[in-house]
XYZ file of C-alpha atoms in Angstrom:
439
model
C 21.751 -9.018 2.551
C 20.354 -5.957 4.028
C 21.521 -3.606 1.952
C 18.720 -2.407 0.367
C 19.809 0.370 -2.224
C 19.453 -0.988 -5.659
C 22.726 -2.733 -7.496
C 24.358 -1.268 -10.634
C 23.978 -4.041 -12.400
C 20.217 -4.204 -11.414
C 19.835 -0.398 -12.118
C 21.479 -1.290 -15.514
C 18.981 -3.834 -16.767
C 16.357 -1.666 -15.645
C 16.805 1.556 -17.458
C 17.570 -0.529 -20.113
C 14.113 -2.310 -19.998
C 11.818 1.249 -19.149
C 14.328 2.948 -21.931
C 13.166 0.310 -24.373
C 9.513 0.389 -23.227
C 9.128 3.835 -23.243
C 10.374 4.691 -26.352
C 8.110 1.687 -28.476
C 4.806 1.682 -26.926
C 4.184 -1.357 -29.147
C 6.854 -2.982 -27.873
C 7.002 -6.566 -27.119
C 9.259 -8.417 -24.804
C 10.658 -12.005 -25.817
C 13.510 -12.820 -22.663
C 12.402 -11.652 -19.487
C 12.477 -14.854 -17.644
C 16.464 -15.158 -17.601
C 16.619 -11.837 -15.634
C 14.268 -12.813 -12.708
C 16.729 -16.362 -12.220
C 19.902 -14.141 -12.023
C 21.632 -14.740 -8.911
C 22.155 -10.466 -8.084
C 18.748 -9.923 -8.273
C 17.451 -12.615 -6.697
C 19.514 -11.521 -3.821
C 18.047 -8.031 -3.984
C 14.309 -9.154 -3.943
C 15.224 -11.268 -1.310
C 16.815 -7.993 0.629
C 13.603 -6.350 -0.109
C 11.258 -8.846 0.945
C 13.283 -9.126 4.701
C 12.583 -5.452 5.177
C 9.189 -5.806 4.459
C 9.228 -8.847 7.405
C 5.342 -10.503 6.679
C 4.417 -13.930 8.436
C 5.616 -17.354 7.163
C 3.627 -19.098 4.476
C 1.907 -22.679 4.460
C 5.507 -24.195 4.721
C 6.446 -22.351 8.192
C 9.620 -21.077 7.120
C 10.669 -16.975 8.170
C 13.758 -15.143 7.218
C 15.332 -16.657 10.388
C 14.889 -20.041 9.525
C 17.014 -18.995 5.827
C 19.368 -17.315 7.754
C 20.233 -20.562 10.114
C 20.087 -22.534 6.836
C 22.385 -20.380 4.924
C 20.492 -17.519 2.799
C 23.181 -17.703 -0.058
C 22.771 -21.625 -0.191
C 18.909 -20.880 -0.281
C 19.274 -18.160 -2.744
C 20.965 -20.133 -5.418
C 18.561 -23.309 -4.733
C 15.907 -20.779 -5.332
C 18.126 -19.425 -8.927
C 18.578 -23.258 -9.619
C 15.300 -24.331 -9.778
C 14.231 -21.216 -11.707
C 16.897 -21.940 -14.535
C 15.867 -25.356 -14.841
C 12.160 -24.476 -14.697
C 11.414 -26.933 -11.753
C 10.243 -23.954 -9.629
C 6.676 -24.019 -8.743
C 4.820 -21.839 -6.263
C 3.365 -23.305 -2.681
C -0.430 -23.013 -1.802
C -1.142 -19.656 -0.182
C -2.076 -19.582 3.437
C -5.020 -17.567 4.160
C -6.125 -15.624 7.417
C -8.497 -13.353 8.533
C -7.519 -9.799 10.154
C -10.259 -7.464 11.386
C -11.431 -4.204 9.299
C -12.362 -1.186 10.986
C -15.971 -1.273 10.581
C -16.037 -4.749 12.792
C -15.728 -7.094 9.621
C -12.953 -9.364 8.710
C -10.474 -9.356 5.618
C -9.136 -12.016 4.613
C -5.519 -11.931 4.225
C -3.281 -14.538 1.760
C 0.432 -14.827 2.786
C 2.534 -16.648 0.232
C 5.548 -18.401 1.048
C 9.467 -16.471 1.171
C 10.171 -18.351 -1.666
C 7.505 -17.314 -3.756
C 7.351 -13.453 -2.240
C 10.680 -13.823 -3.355
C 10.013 -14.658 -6.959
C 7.548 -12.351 -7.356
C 8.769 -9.390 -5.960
C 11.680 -9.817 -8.582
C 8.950 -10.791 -11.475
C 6.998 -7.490 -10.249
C 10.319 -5.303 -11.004
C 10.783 -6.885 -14.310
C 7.177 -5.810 -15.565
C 6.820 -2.759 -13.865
C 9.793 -1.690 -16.011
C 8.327 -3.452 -19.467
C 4.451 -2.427 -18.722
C 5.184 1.004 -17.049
C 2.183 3.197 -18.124
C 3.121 6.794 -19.715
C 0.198 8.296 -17.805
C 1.776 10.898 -14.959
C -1.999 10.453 -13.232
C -1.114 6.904 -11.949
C 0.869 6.522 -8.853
C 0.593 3.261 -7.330
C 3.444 0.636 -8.515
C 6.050 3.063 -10.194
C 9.427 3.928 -9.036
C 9.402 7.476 -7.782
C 5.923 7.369 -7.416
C 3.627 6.947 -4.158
C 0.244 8.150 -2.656
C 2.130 11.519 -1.562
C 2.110 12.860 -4.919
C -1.480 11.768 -5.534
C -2.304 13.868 -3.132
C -0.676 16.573 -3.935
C -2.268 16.464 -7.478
C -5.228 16.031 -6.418
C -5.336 19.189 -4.304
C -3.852 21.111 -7.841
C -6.207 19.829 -9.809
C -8.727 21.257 -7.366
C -6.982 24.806 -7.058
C -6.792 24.799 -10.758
C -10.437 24.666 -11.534
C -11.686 21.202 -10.974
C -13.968 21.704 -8.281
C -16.594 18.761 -9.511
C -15.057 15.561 -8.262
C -16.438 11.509 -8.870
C -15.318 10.135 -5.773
C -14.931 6.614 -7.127
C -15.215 3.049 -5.545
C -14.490 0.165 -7.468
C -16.395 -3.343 -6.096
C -13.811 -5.485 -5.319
C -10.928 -4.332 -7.327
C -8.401 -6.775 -6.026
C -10.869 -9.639 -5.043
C -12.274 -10.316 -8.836
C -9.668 -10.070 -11.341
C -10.553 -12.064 -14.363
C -7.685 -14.334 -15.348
C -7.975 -14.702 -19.066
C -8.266 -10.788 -19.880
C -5.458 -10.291 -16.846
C -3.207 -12.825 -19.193
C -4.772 -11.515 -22.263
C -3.321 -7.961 -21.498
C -0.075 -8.642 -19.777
C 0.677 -10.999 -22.897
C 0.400 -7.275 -25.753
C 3.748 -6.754 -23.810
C 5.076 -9.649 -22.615
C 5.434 -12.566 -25.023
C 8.006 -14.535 -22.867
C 6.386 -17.709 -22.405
C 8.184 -18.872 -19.006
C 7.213 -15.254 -17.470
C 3.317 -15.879 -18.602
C 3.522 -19.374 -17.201
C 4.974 -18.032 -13.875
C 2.125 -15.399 -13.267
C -0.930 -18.141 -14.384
C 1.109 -20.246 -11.660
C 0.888 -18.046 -9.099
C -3.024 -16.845 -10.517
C -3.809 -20.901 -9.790
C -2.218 -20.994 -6.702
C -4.638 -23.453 -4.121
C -5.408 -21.351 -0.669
C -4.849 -23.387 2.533
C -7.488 -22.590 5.128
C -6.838 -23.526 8.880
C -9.751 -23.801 10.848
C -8.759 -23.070 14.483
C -11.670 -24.475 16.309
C -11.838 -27.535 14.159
C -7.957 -27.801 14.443
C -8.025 -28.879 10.440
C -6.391 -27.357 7.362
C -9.097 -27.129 4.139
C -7.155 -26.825 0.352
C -9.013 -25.192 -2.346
C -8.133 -24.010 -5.772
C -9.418 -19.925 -5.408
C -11.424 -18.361 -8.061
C -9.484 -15.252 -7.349
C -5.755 -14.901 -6.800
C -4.181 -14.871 -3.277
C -1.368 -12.675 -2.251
C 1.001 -11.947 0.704
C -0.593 -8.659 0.763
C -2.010 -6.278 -2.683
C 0.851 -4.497 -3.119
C 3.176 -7.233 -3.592
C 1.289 -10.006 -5.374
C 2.357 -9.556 -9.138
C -0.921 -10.298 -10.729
C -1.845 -7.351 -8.697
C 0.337 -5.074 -9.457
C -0.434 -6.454 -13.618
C -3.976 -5.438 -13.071
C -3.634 -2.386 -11.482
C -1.387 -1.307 -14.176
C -3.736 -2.990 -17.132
C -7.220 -1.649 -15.894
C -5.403 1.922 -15.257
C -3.643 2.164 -18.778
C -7.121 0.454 -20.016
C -9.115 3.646 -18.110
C -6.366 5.875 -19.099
C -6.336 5.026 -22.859
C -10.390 4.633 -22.690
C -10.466 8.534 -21.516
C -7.946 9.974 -23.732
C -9.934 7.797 -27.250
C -12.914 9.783 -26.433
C -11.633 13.037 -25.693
C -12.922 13.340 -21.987
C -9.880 15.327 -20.622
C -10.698 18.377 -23.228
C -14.533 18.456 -23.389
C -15.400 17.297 -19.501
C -12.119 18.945 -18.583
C -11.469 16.448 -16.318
C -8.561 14.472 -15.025
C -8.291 11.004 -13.563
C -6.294 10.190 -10.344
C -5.606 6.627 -9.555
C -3.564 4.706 -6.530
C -4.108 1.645 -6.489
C -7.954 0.812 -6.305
C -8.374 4.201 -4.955
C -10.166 6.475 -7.754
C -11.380 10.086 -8.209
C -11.935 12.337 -11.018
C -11.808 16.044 -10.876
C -13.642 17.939 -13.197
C -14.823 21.241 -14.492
C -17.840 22.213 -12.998
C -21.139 20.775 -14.298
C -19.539 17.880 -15.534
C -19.630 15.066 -12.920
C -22.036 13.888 -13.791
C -21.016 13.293 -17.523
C -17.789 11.694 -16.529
C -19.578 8.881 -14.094
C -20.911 7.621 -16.363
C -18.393 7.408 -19.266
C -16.534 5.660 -15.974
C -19.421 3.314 -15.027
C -18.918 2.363 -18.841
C -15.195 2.305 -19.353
C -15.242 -0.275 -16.343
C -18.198 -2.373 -17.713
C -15.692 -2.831 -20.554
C -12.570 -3.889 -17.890
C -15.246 -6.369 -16.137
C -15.131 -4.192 -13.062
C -17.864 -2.813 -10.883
C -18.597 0.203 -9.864
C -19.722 0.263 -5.922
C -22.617 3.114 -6.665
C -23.328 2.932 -2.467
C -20.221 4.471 -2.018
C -19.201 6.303 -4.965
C -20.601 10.121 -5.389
C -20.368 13.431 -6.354
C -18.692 16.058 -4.329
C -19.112 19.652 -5.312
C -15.720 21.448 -3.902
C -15.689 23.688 -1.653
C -19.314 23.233 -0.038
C -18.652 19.320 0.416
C -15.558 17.909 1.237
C -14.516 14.038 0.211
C -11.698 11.749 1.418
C -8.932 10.159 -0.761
C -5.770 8.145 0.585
C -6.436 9.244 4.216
C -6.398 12.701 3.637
C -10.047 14.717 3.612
C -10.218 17.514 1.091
C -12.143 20.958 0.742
C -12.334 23.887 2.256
C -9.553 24.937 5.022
C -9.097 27.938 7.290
C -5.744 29.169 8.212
C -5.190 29.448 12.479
C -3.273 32.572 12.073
C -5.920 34.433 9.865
C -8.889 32.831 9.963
C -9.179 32.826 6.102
C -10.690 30.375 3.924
C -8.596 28.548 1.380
C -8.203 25.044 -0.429
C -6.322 22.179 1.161
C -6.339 18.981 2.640
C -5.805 17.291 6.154
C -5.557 13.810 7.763
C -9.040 13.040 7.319
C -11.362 11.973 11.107
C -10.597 7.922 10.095
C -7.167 8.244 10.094
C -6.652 10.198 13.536
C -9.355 7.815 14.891
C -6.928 4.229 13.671
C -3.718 5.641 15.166
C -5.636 6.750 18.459
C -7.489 3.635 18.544
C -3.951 1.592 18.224
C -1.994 3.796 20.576
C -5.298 3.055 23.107
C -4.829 -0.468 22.515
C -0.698 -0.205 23.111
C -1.352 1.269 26.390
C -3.916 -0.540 28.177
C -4.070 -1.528 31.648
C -4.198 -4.979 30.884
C -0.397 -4.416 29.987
C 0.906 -2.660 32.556
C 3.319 -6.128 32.201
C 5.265 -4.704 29.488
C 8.701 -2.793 30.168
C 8.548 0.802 29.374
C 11.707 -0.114 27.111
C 9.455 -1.961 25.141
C 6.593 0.071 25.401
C 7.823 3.480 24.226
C 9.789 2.663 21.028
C 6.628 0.833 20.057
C 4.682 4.016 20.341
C 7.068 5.773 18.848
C 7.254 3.683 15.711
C 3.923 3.789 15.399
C 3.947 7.669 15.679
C 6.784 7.630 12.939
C 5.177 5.738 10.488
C 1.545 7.743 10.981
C 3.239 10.903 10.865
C 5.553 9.683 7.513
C 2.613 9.305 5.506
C 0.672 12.468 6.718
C 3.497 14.792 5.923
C 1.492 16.926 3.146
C -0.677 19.388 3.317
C -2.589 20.587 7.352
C -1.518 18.761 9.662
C -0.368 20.592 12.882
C -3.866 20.551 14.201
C -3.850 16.706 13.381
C -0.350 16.409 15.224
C -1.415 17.969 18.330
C -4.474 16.144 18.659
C -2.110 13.002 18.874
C 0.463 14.289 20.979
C -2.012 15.135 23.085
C -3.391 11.855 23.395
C -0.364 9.880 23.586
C 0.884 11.675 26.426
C -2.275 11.321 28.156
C -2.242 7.593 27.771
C 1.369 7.083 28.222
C 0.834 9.049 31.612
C -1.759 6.624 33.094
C -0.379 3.350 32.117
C 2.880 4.578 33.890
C 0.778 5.357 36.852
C -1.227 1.836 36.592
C 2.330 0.088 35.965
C 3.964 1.670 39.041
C 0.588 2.208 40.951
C 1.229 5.987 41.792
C -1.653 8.554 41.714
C -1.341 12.112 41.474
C 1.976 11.954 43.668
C 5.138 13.992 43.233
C 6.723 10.671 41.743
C 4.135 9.768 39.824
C 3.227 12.816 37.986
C 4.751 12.361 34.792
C 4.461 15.987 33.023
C 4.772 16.057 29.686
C 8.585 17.115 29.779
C 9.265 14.100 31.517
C 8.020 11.605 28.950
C 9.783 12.883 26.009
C 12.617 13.701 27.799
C 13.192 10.704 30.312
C 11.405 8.460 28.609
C 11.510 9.104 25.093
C 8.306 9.493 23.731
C 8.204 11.297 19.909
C 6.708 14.351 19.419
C 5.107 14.724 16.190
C 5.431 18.842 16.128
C 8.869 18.152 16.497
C 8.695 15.700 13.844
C 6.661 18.141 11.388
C 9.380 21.836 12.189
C 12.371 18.744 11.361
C 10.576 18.454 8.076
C 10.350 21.733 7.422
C 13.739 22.710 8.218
């Protein structure tokens, strides 16, 4: 079960599908439902799903719990009751994590069983409702926020320098049900796959209140998720209110006259356009969203004029750059000041004095997969400055918990140089992590 590459007979049924969808735009798909109960690809959402770990749901039950149960036993319980159409989804348990600016999101974590379900119902109609547009990137095989970057920063070398730096009002937090079902239905007419996504859409949320020790059960206006990403009527909407902005643009001919180009990830938005037409193209968007019942945020979305202002998309700050050997100016993008700030402010909190408790056999490969995954996402564009600042800092830190842990000063055997922690103790370098990339 923890292989995760994809099975033939999975791979099969889904070129079939994106074959069949991409060569009939109009067409429509009558038997999905019998491919999400199949007992192979059950067992590879379920493969997927354990990588991605995620907290129980309402009932209590983790991936160890299946495994002590029997996960083949539980996997073809779970194929049973879809076949005989006795499946239904649990209420969604809902806590609150804190943001960076001090506030708290709430957070919906489904069950295993229905992550399960609807990881493999995600895969089915990514395949049938897989947009043709090569400007979205969020919820397509082979795609991810990498190459939005990337295209973004072409678009701007190419003569785009006017960009709508875009903020939808709670994009995920107010999708309308009917025109959700309204648009995943022009594709898919399978009636048990419609009547699986409206279950999950009227899932009840289960609240615990910790102070009042209670549990509160509500039926949301909105749907809950184990996380965006992975909630299906999610990943629908995304996919229907891009192909609906998409299709809006192209109908009036915005791409030739404003010269502009729209890239999307997700609810992350900006348009890049020729110059003097920003303006223009806000507000064909502030329209073409009216029409998709979604909000524009106007306090944070603007106009950036490239290269005198910069502007921030995915984590990455964009504009103008200047090269360390020659000084010269040029076009580019870095890890933008937030995202240096989040992974300094976690590798602060993984090394406080207050936990001077831990084992440095603990503490270290936590660091270090913490410095992984930071440094696997920013792997485009400038970062060296970015990675030194970090490696910089983690040392620093690393050095004076050591020091707190084994209450040495500035002695001989408690100096700690910088050799000594990523050679003794094994703490990642990211600017050996970035010249490994490159070779």
């Amino acid at each position: 079960m923890g292989n995760l590459s994809t099975p033939i007979s999975v791979q099969k049924l889904q070129k079939a599908s994106h074959a069949k969808a991409k060569a009939e735009a109009g067409y429509r798909f009558y038997a999905l439902y019998d491919k999400i109960s199949r007992d192979d690809i059950l067992a590879h959402a379920y493969a997927q799903c354990r990588s991605n770990k995620g907290a129980p749901g309402v009932d209590g039950q983790d991936f160890a719990d299946i495994e002590y149960y029997g996960v083949e036993r539980w996997l073809t319980e779970l194929a049973l009751a879809l076949k005989e159409e006795t499946y239904r989804p649990e209420p969604i348990r809902r806590v609150y994590i804190p943001k960076a600016n001090g506030k708290l999101r709430p957070l919906r974590i489904s069950t295993v069983r229905d992550r399960v379900c609807m990881t493999e119902a995600m895969r089915c109609l990514n395949r049938s409702l897989k947009p043709t547009s090569h400007e979205i990137y969020a919820y397509r095989a082979g795609r991810n926020a990498q190459q939005a970057v990337v295209e973004v920063e072409e678009q701007l070398f190419y003569g785009r320098p006017d960009v709508v730096d875009a903020d939808l009002a709670e994009y995920f937090g107010s999708i309308p049900h009917l025109e959700l079902m309204k648009s995943v239905s022009r594709r898919i007419v399978d009636p048990r796959v419609l009547h699986l996504i409206k279950s999950w859409l009227e899932c009840a949320v289960e609240e615990t209140d910790d102070k009042a020790g209670r549990h509160e059960r509500c039926r949301p206006a909105i749907s809950g998720a184990a996380s965006r990403k992975d909630h299906t009527s999610h990943h629908c909407w995304q996919i229907s209110t891009c192909a609906g902005s998409f299709l809006g643009w192209r109908k009036l001919g915005l791409r030739q006259s404003l010269g502009a180009r729209l890239v999307t990830y997700a609810d992350d938005l900006v348009i890049l356009c020729a110059k003097g037409n920003a303006e223009a193209a806000l507000d064909h968007m502030r329209r073409i969203m009216e029409k998709l019942k979604l909000t524009v945020n106007e306090e944070k979305t603007r106009i950036c004029e490239v290269p005198d202002e910069t502007f921030d998309f995915l984590g990455y700050t964009f504009g103008r750059m200047y090269s360390a050997k020659t000084g010269k100016a040029y076009m580019g993008h870095r890890p933008s000041k937030k995202s240096i700030q989040r992974v300094i402010a976690t590798i602060h909190e993984l090394t406080d004095r207050a936990r001077t408790w831990q084992d440095t056999a603990y503490l270290v490969p936590k660091m270090n997969r913490v410095l992984r995954g930071w440094a696997n996402y920013f792997s485009v564009g400038t970062t060296s400055r970015a990675y030194r600042a970090i490696d910089s800092y983690a040392v620093v830190r690393l050095r004076r918990w050591l020091r707190a842990k084994h209450k040495t000063r500035r002695k001989r055997e408690g100096a700690y140089h910088d050799p000594e922690l990523y050679e003794r103790f094994g703490l990642v370098r990211l600017a050996n992590l970035a010249a490994a990339h490159r070779g």
